[in-house]
Short mmCIF file of C-alpha atoms in Angstrom, two decimals:
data_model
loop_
_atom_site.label_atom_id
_atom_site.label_comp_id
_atom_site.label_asym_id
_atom_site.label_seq_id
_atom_site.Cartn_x
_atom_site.Cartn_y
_atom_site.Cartn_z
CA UNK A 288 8.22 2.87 19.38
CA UNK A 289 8.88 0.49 16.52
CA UNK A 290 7.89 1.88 13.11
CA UNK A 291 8.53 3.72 10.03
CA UNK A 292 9.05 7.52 9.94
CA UNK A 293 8.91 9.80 7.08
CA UNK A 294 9.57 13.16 7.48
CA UNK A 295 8.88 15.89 6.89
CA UNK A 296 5.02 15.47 6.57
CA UNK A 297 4.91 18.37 4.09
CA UNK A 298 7.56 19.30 1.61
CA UNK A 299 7.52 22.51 -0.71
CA UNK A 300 10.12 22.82 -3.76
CA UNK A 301 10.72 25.32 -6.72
CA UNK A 302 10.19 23.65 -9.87
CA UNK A 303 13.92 21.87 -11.15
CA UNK A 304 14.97 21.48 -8.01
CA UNK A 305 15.79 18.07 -6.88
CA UNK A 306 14.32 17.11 -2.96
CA UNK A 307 15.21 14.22 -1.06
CA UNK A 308 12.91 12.53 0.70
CA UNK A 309 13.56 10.69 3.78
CA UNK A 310 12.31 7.12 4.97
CA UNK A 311 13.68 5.19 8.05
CA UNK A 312 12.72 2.43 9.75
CA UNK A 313 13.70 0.50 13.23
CA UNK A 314 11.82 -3.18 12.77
CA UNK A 315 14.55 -4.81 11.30
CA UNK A 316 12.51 -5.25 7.71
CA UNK A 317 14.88 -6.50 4.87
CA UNK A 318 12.31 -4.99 2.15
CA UNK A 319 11.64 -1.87 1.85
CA UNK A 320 9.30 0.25 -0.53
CA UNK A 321 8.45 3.73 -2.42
CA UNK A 322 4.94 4.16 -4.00
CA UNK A 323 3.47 7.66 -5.15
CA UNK A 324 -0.20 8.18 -4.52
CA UNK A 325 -2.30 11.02 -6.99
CA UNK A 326 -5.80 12.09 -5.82
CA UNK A 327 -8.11 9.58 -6.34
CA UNK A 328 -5.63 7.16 -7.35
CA UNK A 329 -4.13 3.79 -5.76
CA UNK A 330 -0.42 3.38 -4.73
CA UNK A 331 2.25 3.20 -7.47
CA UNK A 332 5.14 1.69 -7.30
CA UNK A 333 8.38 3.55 -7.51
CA UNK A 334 11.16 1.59 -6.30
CA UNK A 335 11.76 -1.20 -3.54
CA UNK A 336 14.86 -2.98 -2.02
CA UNK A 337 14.97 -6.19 -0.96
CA UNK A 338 18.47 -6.54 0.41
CA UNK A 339 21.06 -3.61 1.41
CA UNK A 340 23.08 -1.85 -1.94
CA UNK A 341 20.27 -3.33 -4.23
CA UNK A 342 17.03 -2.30 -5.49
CA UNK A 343 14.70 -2.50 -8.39
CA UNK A 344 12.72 -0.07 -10.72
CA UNK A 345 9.25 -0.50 -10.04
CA UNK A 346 6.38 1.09 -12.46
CA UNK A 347 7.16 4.60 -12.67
CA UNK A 348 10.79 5.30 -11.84
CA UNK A 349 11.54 7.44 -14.47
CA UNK A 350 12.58 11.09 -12.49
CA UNK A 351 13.34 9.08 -9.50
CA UNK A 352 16.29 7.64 -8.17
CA UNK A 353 17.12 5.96 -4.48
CA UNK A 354 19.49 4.75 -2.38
CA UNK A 355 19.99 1.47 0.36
CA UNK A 356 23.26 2.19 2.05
CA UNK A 357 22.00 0.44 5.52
CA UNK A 358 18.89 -1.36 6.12
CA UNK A 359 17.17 0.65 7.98
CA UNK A 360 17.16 3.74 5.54
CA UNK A 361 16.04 3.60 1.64
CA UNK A 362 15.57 8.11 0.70
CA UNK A 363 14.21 8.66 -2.76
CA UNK A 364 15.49 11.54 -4.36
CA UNK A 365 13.04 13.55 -6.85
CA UNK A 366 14.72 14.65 -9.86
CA UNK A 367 13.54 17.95 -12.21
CA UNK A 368 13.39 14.86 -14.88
CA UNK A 369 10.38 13.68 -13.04
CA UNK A 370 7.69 16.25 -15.36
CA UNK A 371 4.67 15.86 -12.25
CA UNK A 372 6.17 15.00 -8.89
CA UNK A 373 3.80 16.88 -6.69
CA UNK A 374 1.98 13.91 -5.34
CA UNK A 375 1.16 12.08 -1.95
CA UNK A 376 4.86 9.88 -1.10
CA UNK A 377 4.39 6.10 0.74
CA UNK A 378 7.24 4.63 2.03
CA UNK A 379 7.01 1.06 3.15
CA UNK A 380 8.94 -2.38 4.80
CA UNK A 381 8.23 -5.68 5.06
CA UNK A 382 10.28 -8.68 6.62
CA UNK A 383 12.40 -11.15 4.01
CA UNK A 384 11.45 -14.89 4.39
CA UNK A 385 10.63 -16.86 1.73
CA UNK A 386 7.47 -18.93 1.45
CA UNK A 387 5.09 -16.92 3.35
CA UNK A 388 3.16 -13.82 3.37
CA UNK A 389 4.70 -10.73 4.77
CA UNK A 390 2.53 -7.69 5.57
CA UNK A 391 4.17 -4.45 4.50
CA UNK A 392 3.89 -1.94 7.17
CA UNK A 393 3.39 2.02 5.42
CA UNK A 394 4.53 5.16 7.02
CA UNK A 395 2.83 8.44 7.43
CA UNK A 396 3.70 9.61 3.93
CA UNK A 397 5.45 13.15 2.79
CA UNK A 398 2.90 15.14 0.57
CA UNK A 399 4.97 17.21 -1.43
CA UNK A 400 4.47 20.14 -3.36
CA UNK A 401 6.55 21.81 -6.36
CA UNK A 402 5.70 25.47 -7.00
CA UNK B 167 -2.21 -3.58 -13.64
CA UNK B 168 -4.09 -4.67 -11.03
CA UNK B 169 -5.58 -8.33 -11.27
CA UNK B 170 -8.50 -6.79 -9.27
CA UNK B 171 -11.95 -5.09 -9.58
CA UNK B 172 -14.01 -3.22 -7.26
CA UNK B 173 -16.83 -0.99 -6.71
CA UNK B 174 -15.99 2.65 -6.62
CA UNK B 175 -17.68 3.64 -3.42
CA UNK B 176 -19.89 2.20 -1.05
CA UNK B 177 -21.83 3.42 1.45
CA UNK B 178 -22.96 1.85 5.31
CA UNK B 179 -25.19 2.33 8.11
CA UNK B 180 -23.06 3.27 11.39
CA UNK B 181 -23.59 -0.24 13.89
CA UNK B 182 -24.64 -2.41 10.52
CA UNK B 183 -22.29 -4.43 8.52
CA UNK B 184 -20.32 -3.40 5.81
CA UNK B 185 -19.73 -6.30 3.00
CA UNK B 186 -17.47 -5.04 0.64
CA UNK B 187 -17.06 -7.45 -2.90
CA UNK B 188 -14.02 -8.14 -5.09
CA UNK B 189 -13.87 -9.69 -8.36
CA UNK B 190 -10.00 -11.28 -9.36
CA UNK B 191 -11.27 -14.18 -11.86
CA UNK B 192 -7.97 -14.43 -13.21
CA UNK B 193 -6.13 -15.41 -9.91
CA UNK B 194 -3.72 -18.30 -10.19
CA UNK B 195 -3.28 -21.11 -7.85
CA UNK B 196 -0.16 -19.44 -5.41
CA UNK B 197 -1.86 -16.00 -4.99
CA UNK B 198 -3.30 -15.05 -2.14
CA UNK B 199 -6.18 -12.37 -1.75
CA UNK B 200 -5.15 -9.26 0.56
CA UNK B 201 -7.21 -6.81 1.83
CA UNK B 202 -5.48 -3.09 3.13
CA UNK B 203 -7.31 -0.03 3.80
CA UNK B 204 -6.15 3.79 3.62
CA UNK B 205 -7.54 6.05 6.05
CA UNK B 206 -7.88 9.79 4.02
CA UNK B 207 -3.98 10.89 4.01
CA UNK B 208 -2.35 8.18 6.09
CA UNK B 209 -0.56 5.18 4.58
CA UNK B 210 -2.56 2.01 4.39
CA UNK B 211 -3.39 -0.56 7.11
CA UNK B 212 -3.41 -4.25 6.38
CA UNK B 213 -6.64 -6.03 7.14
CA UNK B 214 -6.60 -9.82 6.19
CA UNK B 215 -5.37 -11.76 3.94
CA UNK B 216 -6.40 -15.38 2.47
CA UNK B 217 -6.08 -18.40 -0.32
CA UNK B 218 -9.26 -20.18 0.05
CA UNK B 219 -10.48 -20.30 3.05
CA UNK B 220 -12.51 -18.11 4.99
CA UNK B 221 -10.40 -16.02 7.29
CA UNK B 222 -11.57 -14.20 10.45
CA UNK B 223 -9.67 -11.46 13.03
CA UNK B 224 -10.16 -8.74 15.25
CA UNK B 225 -10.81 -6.46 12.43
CA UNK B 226 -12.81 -8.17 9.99
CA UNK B 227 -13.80 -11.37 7.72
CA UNK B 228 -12.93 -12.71 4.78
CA UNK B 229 -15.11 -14.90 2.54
CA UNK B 230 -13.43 -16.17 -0.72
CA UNK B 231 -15.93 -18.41 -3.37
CA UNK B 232 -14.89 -22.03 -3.99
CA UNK B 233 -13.62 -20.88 -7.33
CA UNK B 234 -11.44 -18.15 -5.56
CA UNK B 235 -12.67 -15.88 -8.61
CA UNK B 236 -14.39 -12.96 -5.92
CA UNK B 237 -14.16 -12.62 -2.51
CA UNK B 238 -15.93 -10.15 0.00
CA UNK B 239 -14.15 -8.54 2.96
CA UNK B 240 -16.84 -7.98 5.59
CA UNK B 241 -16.73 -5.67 8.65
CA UNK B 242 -19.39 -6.94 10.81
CA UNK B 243 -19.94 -4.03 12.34
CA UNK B 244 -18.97 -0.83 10.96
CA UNK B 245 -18.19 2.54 12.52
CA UNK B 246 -17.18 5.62 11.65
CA UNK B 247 -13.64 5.24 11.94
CA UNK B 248 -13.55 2.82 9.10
CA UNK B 249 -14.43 5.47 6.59
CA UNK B 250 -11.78 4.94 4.68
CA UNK B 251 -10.46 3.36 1.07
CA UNK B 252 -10.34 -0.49 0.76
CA UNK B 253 -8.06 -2.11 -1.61
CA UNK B 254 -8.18 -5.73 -2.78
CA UNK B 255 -4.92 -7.07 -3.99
CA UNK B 256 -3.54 -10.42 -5.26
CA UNK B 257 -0.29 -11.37 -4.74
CA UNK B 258 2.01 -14.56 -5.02
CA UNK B 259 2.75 -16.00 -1.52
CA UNK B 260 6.62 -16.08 -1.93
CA UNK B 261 9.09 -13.39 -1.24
CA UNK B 262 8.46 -10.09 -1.16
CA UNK B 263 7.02 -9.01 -4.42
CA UNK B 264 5.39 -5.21 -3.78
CA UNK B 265 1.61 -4.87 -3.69
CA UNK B 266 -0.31 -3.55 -6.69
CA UNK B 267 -2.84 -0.99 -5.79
CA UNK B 268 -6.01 -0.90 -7.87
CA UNK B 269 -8.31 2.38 -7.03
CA UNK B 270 -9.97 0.54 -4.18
CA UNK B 271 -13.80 1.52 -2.74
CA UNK B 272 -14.00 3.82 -1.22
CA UNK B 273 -16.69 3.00 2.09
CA UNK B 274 -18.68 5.88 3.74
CA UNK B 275 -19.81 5.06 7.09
CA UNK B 276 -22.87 6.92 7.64
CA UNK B 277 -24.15 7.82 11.29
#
């Protein structure tokens, strides 16, 4: 099955430890995307990559950092800078083509948890 | 920020319509008006997306006003599986800008 996979689904840390979270996907998408969700909140944007070995800082990277390496992977790692990072993790991809509108396909999120 | 504004929470009749409004008066010209939905704890779902014409698919409508400034996703006949948030986003048409989540509303489909 085509599609983005996050894993794991839940993720428990001690607080100042840094946790990696994973995000791969297998539909050839160019883009891909981190957003953190808090209850009751929309999606913010951490980071997203639109091309392999670059990316961009979205709203709220401070504490975060992240990595493109190959295409079909982008992990964000969760520093102990990051002062709140128990939150509700979206990872998503869309295809690159310029001119037209392409729909960014989300994965089943990591909620994780720092004790 | 987000460029749009919707109602908190919404609720709708099981079998009736649900008609769900958006106000973005400050759109400009090459920005289209999505529509996504998140399901409680999943990641969201795209719906539909327009400039300014009404849209229609298998999963719902889209009316935008001849002004663009508000548009109103409509599901024309709800169930309970679309319980869920709905977000209304603007976004440029080019590349691959990221989304900008507002808070959504968040629709109760009642039985």
């Amino acid at each position: 099955d085509g599609g983005i996979t996050q894993s794991p689904k839940y993720l428990f840390r001690k607080e100042g430890q840094n946790v990696t979270l994973s995000c791969e996907q297998n539909l050839n998408h160019d883009a891909m995307y981190w957003y953190r969700q808090d209850p009751g909140q929309g999606l913010r944007l951490i980071y997203y990559s639109q091309i392999v070995n670059d990316f961009q800082k979205g709203d709220i990277a401070e504490g975060y950092s992240v990595s493109r390496e190959k295409k079909e992977s982008f992990p964000l790692t969760v520093t102990s800078a990051q002062k709140n990072p128990t939150a509700f993790y979206l990872c998503a991809s869309s295809i690159q083509s310029g001119g037209s509108y392409n729909e960014q396909f989300f994965g089943p999120g990591t909620r994780l948890t720092v004790l | 920020d987000a460029k749009t504004t919707q109602p908190t929470s919404m609720d709708c009749a099981e079998g009736r319509a649900a008609n769900l409004p958006c106000n973005h008066s400050t759109i400009s010209g090459n920005e289209y008006v999505y529509w996504y939905r998140q399901i409680h704890s999943q990641g969201p779902q795209y719906i539909i997306h327009g400039l300014k014409n009404n849209e229609t698919n298998e999963m719902a409508s889209l009316i935008i006003t001849e002004d663009r400034k508000s548009s109103t996703l409509i599901l024309p006949h709800a169930t309970l599986r679309d319980t869920a948030v709905y977000y209304c986003i603007v976004r440029a048409v080019s590349g691959n800008t990221p989304l900008v989540f507002g808070k959504g509303t968040r629709l109760s489909v009642i039985a």
